[in-house]
Amino acid sequence: MGETIYQKLGAEHLESLVDKFYELVKQDERISHLFKNDIKLIKQKQLMFLTQFLGGPQLYNQEFGHPRMRMRHMPHAITPAAAEAWLENMSKAIDTLPVEKELKETVFSVFPKLATHMINK
């Protein structure tokens, strides 16, 4: 069995990705309003979710149970434009990682389907 995206990327790079992503999101007027809760907690949950989403340890499940991401995001109006903004920021954050272009593309490839799934308005 091949390495998971999580194993290829590594925990340190994933943490850097989450940090950079939220740095970008906070500056993006299109979606910054969706992240008004405790940013430290949001980042922690995102890191735990992405760890397992990318094939690492099931940290999110162990702490919070099944992700049920769409249900958990229902209180927030996620439009197609918001999903696109989220993807753009994730792409920019991924581009800052000191890893090969091919790995960056692999990491990004898992997000469009997830972002589309989150649209609820």
Coordinates of N, CA and C in Angstrom, one line a residue:
M1 N 0.8 -1.2 0.0 CA 0.0 0.0 0.0 C 0.9 1.2 0.0
G2 N 0.5 2.2 -0.8 CA 1.3 3.4 -0.9 C 1.1 4.4 0.3
E3 N 2.0 5.3 0.3 CA 1.9 6.3 1.4 C 0.7 7.2 1.2
T4 N 0.1 7.6 2.3 CA -1.1 8.5 2.2 C -0.5 9.9 1.9
I5 N -1.5 10.8 1.6 CA -1.1 12.2 1.3 C -0.5 12.8 2.6
Y6 N -1.1 12.4 3.8 CA -0.6 12.9 5.1 C 0.8 12.5 5.3
Q7 N 1.1 11.2 5.0 CA 2.5 10.7 5.2 C 3.5 11.4 4.2
K8 N 3.1 11.7 3.0 CA 3.9 12.4 2.1 C 4.2 13.8 2.5
L9 N 3.1 14.5 3.0 CA 3.2 15.9 3.3 C 3.9 16.1 4.7
G10 N 3.5 15.3 5.6 CA 4.1 15.4 7.0 C 3.3 16.3 7.9
A11 N 3.4 16.0 9.2 CA 2.6 16.8 10.2 C 3.0 18.3 10.2
E12 N 4.3 18.5 10.1 CA 4.8 19.9 10.2 C 4.3 20.7 9.0
H13 N 4.3 20.2 7.8 CA 3.9 20.9 6.6 C 2.4 21.1 6.7
L14 N 1.6 20.1 7.2 CA 0.2 20.3 7.3 C -0.1 21.4 8.3
E15 N 0.6 21.4 9.4 CA 0.4 22.5 10.4 C 0.7 23.9 9.8
S16 N 1.7 24.0 9.0 CA 2.1 25.2 8.3 C 1.0 25.6 7.3
L17 N 0.4 24.6 6.6 CA -0.6 24.8 5.7 C -1.9 25.4 6.4
V18 N -2.3 24.9 7.5 CA -3.4 25.4 8.2 C -3.2 26.8 8.7
D19 N -2.0 27.0 9.2 CA -1.6 28.4 9.7 C -1.7 29.4 8.6
K20 N -1.1 29.1 7.4 CA -1.1 30.0 6.3 C -2.5 30.2 5.8
F21 N -3.3 29.1 5.7 CA -4.7 29.2 5.2 C -5.5 30.2 6.0
Y22 N -5.4 30.1 7.3 CA -6.2 31.0 8.1 C -5.7 32.4 8.1
E23 N -4.4 32.6 7.9 CA -3.8 33.9 7.7 C -4.4 34.6 6.5
L24 N -4.6 33.8 5.4 CA -5.2 34.3 4.2 C -6.7 34.5 4.3
V25 N -7.3 33.6 5.0 CA -8.8 33.7 5.2 C -9.2 34.9 6.0
K26 N -8.4 35.2 7.0 CA -8.7 36.4 7.8 C -8.6 37.7 7.0
Q27 N -7.9 37.7 5.9 CA -7.7 38.9 5.1 C -8.7 38.9 3.9
D28 N -9.5 37.8 3.7 CA -10.3 37.7 2.6 C -11.8 38.1 2.9
E29 N -12.2 39.3 2.5 CA -13.5 39.8 2.8 C -14.6 38.9 2.4
R30 N -14.4 38.1 1.4 CA -15.4 37.2 0.9 C -15.8 36.1 1.9
I31 N -14.9 35.7 2.7 CA -15.2 34.6 3.6 C -14.7 34.8 5.1
S32 N -14.1 35.9 5.4 CA -13.5 36.1 6.7 C -14.7 36.1 7.8
H33 N -15.8 36.5 7.4 CA -17.0 36.6 8.3 C -17.4 35.2 8.7
L34 N -17.0 34.1 8.0 CA -17.4 32.8 8.4 C -16.5 32.2 9.5
F35 N -15.5 32.9 9.8 CA -14.5 32.4 10.8 C -14.3 33.4 12.0
K36 N -15.5 33.8 12.6 CA -15.4 34.7 13.7 C -15.3 34.1 15.1
N37 N -15.5 32.8 15.2 CA -15.3 32.1 16.4 C -13.8 32.0 16.8
D38 N -13.5 31.4 17.9 CA -12.2 31.3 18.4 C -11.3 30.7 17.3
I39 N -10.4 31.5 16.7 CA -9.6 31.1 15.6 C -8.6 30.0 16.0
K40 N -8.2 30.0 17.2 CA -7.3 29.0 17.7 C -8.0 27.6 17.7
L41 N -9.2 27.6 18.2 CA -10.0 26.3 18.2 C -10.3 25.9 16.7
I42 N -10.7 26.8 15.9 CA -11.0 26.5 14.5 C -9.8 25.9 13.8
K43 N -8.6 26.5 14.1 CA -7.4 25.9 13.5 C -7.1 24.5 14.0
Q44 N -7.3 24.3 15.3 CA -7.0 23.0 15.9 C -8.0 22.0 15.3
K45 N -9.2 22.3 15.2 CA -10.2 21.4 14.6 C -9.9 21.1 13.1
Q46 N -9.5 22.1 12.4 CA -9.1 22.0 11.0 C -7.9 21.0 10.8
L47 N -6.9 21.3 11.7 CA -5.7 20.4 11.6 C -6.1 19.0 11.9
M48 N -6.9 18.7 12.9 CA -7.3 17.4 13.3 C -8.1 16.7 12.2
F49 N -9.0 17.5 11.6 CA -9.8 17.0 10.5 C -8.9 16.7 9.3
L50 N -8.1 17.6 8.9 CA -7.2 17.4 7.7 C -6.2 16.2 7.9
T51 N -5.8 16.1 9.1 CA -4.9 14.9 9.4 C -5.5 13.6 9.0
Q52 N -6.8 13.4 9.4 CA -7.4 12.2 9.1 C -8.0 12.2 7.7
F53 N -8.4 13.3 7.2 CA -8.9 13.4 5.8 C -7.8 13.1 4.8
L54 N -6.6 13.4 5.1 CA -5.5 13.1 4.2 C -4.8 11.8 4.5
G55 N -5.4 11.0 5.4 CA -4.9 9.6 5.6 C -4.1 9.4 6.8
G56 N -4.1 10.4 7.7 CA -3.3 10.2 9.0 C -4.2 9.7 10.1
P57 N -3.7 9.8 11.3 CA -4.4 9.3 12.5 C -5.8 10.0 12.6
Q58 N -6.7 9.2 13.1 CA -8.1 9.7 13.2 C -8.3 10.6 14.4
L59 N -7.6 11.7 14.4 CA -7.6 12.7 15.5 C -9.0 13.3 15.7
Y60 N -9.6 13.7 14.7 CA -10.9 14.4 14.8 C -11.9 13.5 15.3
N61 N -12.0 12.3 14.8 CA -13.0 11.3 15.3 C -12.8 11.0 16.7
Q62 N -11.5 10.9 17.2 CA -11.3 10.5 18.6 C -11.7 11.6 19.5
E63 N -11.6 12.9 19.1 CA -12.0 14.0 19.9 C -13.4 14.4 19.8
F64 N -14.0 14.4 18.6 CA -15.3 15.0 18.4 C -16.3 14.1 17.7
G65 N -15.9 12.8 17.4 CA -16.8 11.9 16.8 C -16.7 12.1 15.3
H66 N -17.7 11.5 14.5 CA -17.7 11.6 13.1 C -17.7 13.0 12.7
P67 N -16.9 13.4 11.7 CA -16.9 14.8 11.3 C -18.2 15.5 10.9
R68 N -19.0 14.8 10.1 CA -20.3 15.3 9.7 C -20.1 16.8 9.3
M69 N -19.2 17.1 8.5 CA -18.8 18.4 8.2 C -19.9 19.3 7.6
R70 N -20.7 18.7 6.7 CA -21.8 19.5 6.1 C -22.8 19.9 7.2
M71 N -23.1 19.0 8.1 CA -24.1 19.3 9.2 C -23.5 20.4 10.1
R72 N -22.2 20.2 10.5 CA -21.6 21.1 11.4 C -21.5 22.5 10.8
H73 N -21.5 22.6 9.5 CA -21.3 23.9 8.9 C -22.7 24.6 8.5
M74 N -23.8 23.9 8.8 CA -25.1 24.4 8.4 C -25.4 25.8 9.0
P75 N -24.9 26.1 10.2 CA -25.2 27.4 10.7 C -24.6 28.6 9.9
H76 N -23.7 28.2 9.0 CA -22.9 29.2 8.2 C -23.4 29.1 6.8
A77 N -23.7 30.3 6.2 CA -24.2 30.4 4.8 C -23.0 30.2 3.9
I78 N -22.9 29.0 3.3 CA -21.8 28.7 2.4 C -22.3 28.6 1.0
T79 N -22.0 29.7 0.3 CA -22.5 29.8 -1.1 C -21.4 29.3 -2.1
P80 N -21.8 29.1 -3.3 CA -20.8 28.7 -4.3 C -19.6 29.6 -4.3
A81 N -19.9 30.9 -4.2 CA -18.8 31.9 -4.2 C -17.9 31.8 -3.0
A82 N -18.5 31.4 -1.8 CA -17.7 31.2 -0.6 C -16.8 30.0 -0.8
A83 N -17.4 28.9 -1.3 CA -16.6 27.7 -1.6 C -15.4 28.0 -2.5
E84 N -15.7 28.8 -3.5 CA -14.6 29.1 -4.5 C -13.5 29.9 -3.8
A85 N -13.9 30.9 -2.9 CA -12.9 31.7 -2.2 C -12.1 30.8 -1.2
W86 N -12.8 29.8 -0.6 CA -12.1 28.9 0.3 C -11.1 28.1 -0.5
L87 N -11.5 27.6 -1.7 CA -10.5 26.9 -2.5 C -9.3 27.7 -2.9
E88 N -9.6 29.0 -3.3 CA -8.5 29.9 -3.7 C -7.5 30.1 -2.6
N89 N -8.0 30.3 -1.4 CA -7.1 30.5 -0.3 C -6.4 29.2 0.1
M90 N -7.0 28.1 0.0 CA -6.3 26.8 0.2 C -5.2 26.6 -0.8
S91 N -5.5 26.9 -2.1 CA -4.5 26.8 -3.1 C -3.3 27.7 -2.9
K92 N -3.6 28.9 -2.5 CA -2.5 29.8 -2.2 C -1.7 29.3 -1.0
A93 N -2.3 28.8 0.0 CA -1.6 28.3 1.2 C -0.8 27.1 0.8
I94 N -1.3 26.2 0.0 CA -0.6 25.0 -0.5 C 0.6 25.4 -1.2
D95 N 0.5 26.5 -2.1 CA 1.6 27.0 -2.9 C 2.8 27.5 -2.0
T96 N 2.5 27.8 -0.8 CA 3.6 28.3 0.1 C 4.5 27.2 0.7
L97 N 4.0 26.0 0.6 CA 4.7 24.9 1.2 C 6.0 24.5 0.4
P98 N 7.0 24.2 1.2 CA 8.3 23.9 0.5 C 8.4 22.4 0.1
V99 N 7.4 22.0 -0.8 CA 7.3 20.6 -1.3 C 7.2 20.7 -2.8
E100 N 7.4 19.5 -3.4 CA 7.4 19.4 -4.8 C 6.0 19.8 -5.4
K101 N 6.1 20.3 -6.6 CA 4.8 20.8 -7.3 C 3.8 19.6 -7.4
E102 N 4.3 18.4 -7.7 CA 3.4 17.3 -7.8 C 2.6 17.0 -6.5
L103 N 3.3 17.1 -5.4 CA 2.7 16.9 -4.1 C 1.7 18.0 -3.8
K104 N 2.0 19.2 -4.2 CA 1.1 20.3 -4.0 C -0.2 20.1 -4.8
E105 N 0.0 19.6 -6.0 CA -1.2 19.3 -6.9 C -2.0 18.2 -6.3
T106 N -1.4 17.2 -5.7 CA -2.1 16.0 -5.1 C -2.8 16.5 -3.9
V107 N -2.2 17.3 -3.1 CA -2.9 17.8 -1.9 C -4.1 18.6 -2.3
F108 N -4.0 19.5 -3.2 CA -5.1 20.4 -3.6 C -6.2 19.6 -4.3
S109 N -5.9 18.5 -5.0 CA -6.9 17.7 -5.7 C -8.0 17.1 -4.8
V110 N -7.8 17.0 -3.5 CA -8.8 16.4 -2.7 C -9.8 17.5 -2.2
F111 N -9.5 18.8 -2.4 CA -10.4 19.8 -1.8 C -11.6 20.3 -2.7
P112 N -11.5 20.3 -4.0 CA -12.7 20.8 -4.7 C -14.0 20.0 -4.4
K113 N -13.9 18.7 -4.3 CA -15.1 17.9 -4.0 C -15.6 18.3 -2.6
L114 N -14.7 18.4 -1.7 CA -15.1 18.8 -0.3 C -15.7 20.1 -0.2
A115 N -15.1 21.1 -0.9 CA -15.7 22.5 -0.9 C -17.1 22.5 -1.5
T116 N -17.3 21.8 -2.6 CA -18.6 21.7 -3.3 C -19.6 21.0 -2.3
H117 N -19.2 20.0 -1.6 CA -20.1 19.3 -0.7 C -20.6 20.3 0.4
M118 N -19.8 21.3 0.8 CA -20.1 22.1 1.9 C -21.1 23.2 1.5
I119 N -21.3 23.5 0.3 CA -22.3 24.5 -0.2 C -23.7 24.2 0.3
N120 N -24.3 25.2 1.0 CA -25.6 25.0 1.6 C -26.5 26.1 1.3
K121 N -26.1 27.1 0.5 CA -27.0 28.2 0.2 C -27.0 28.5 -1.3

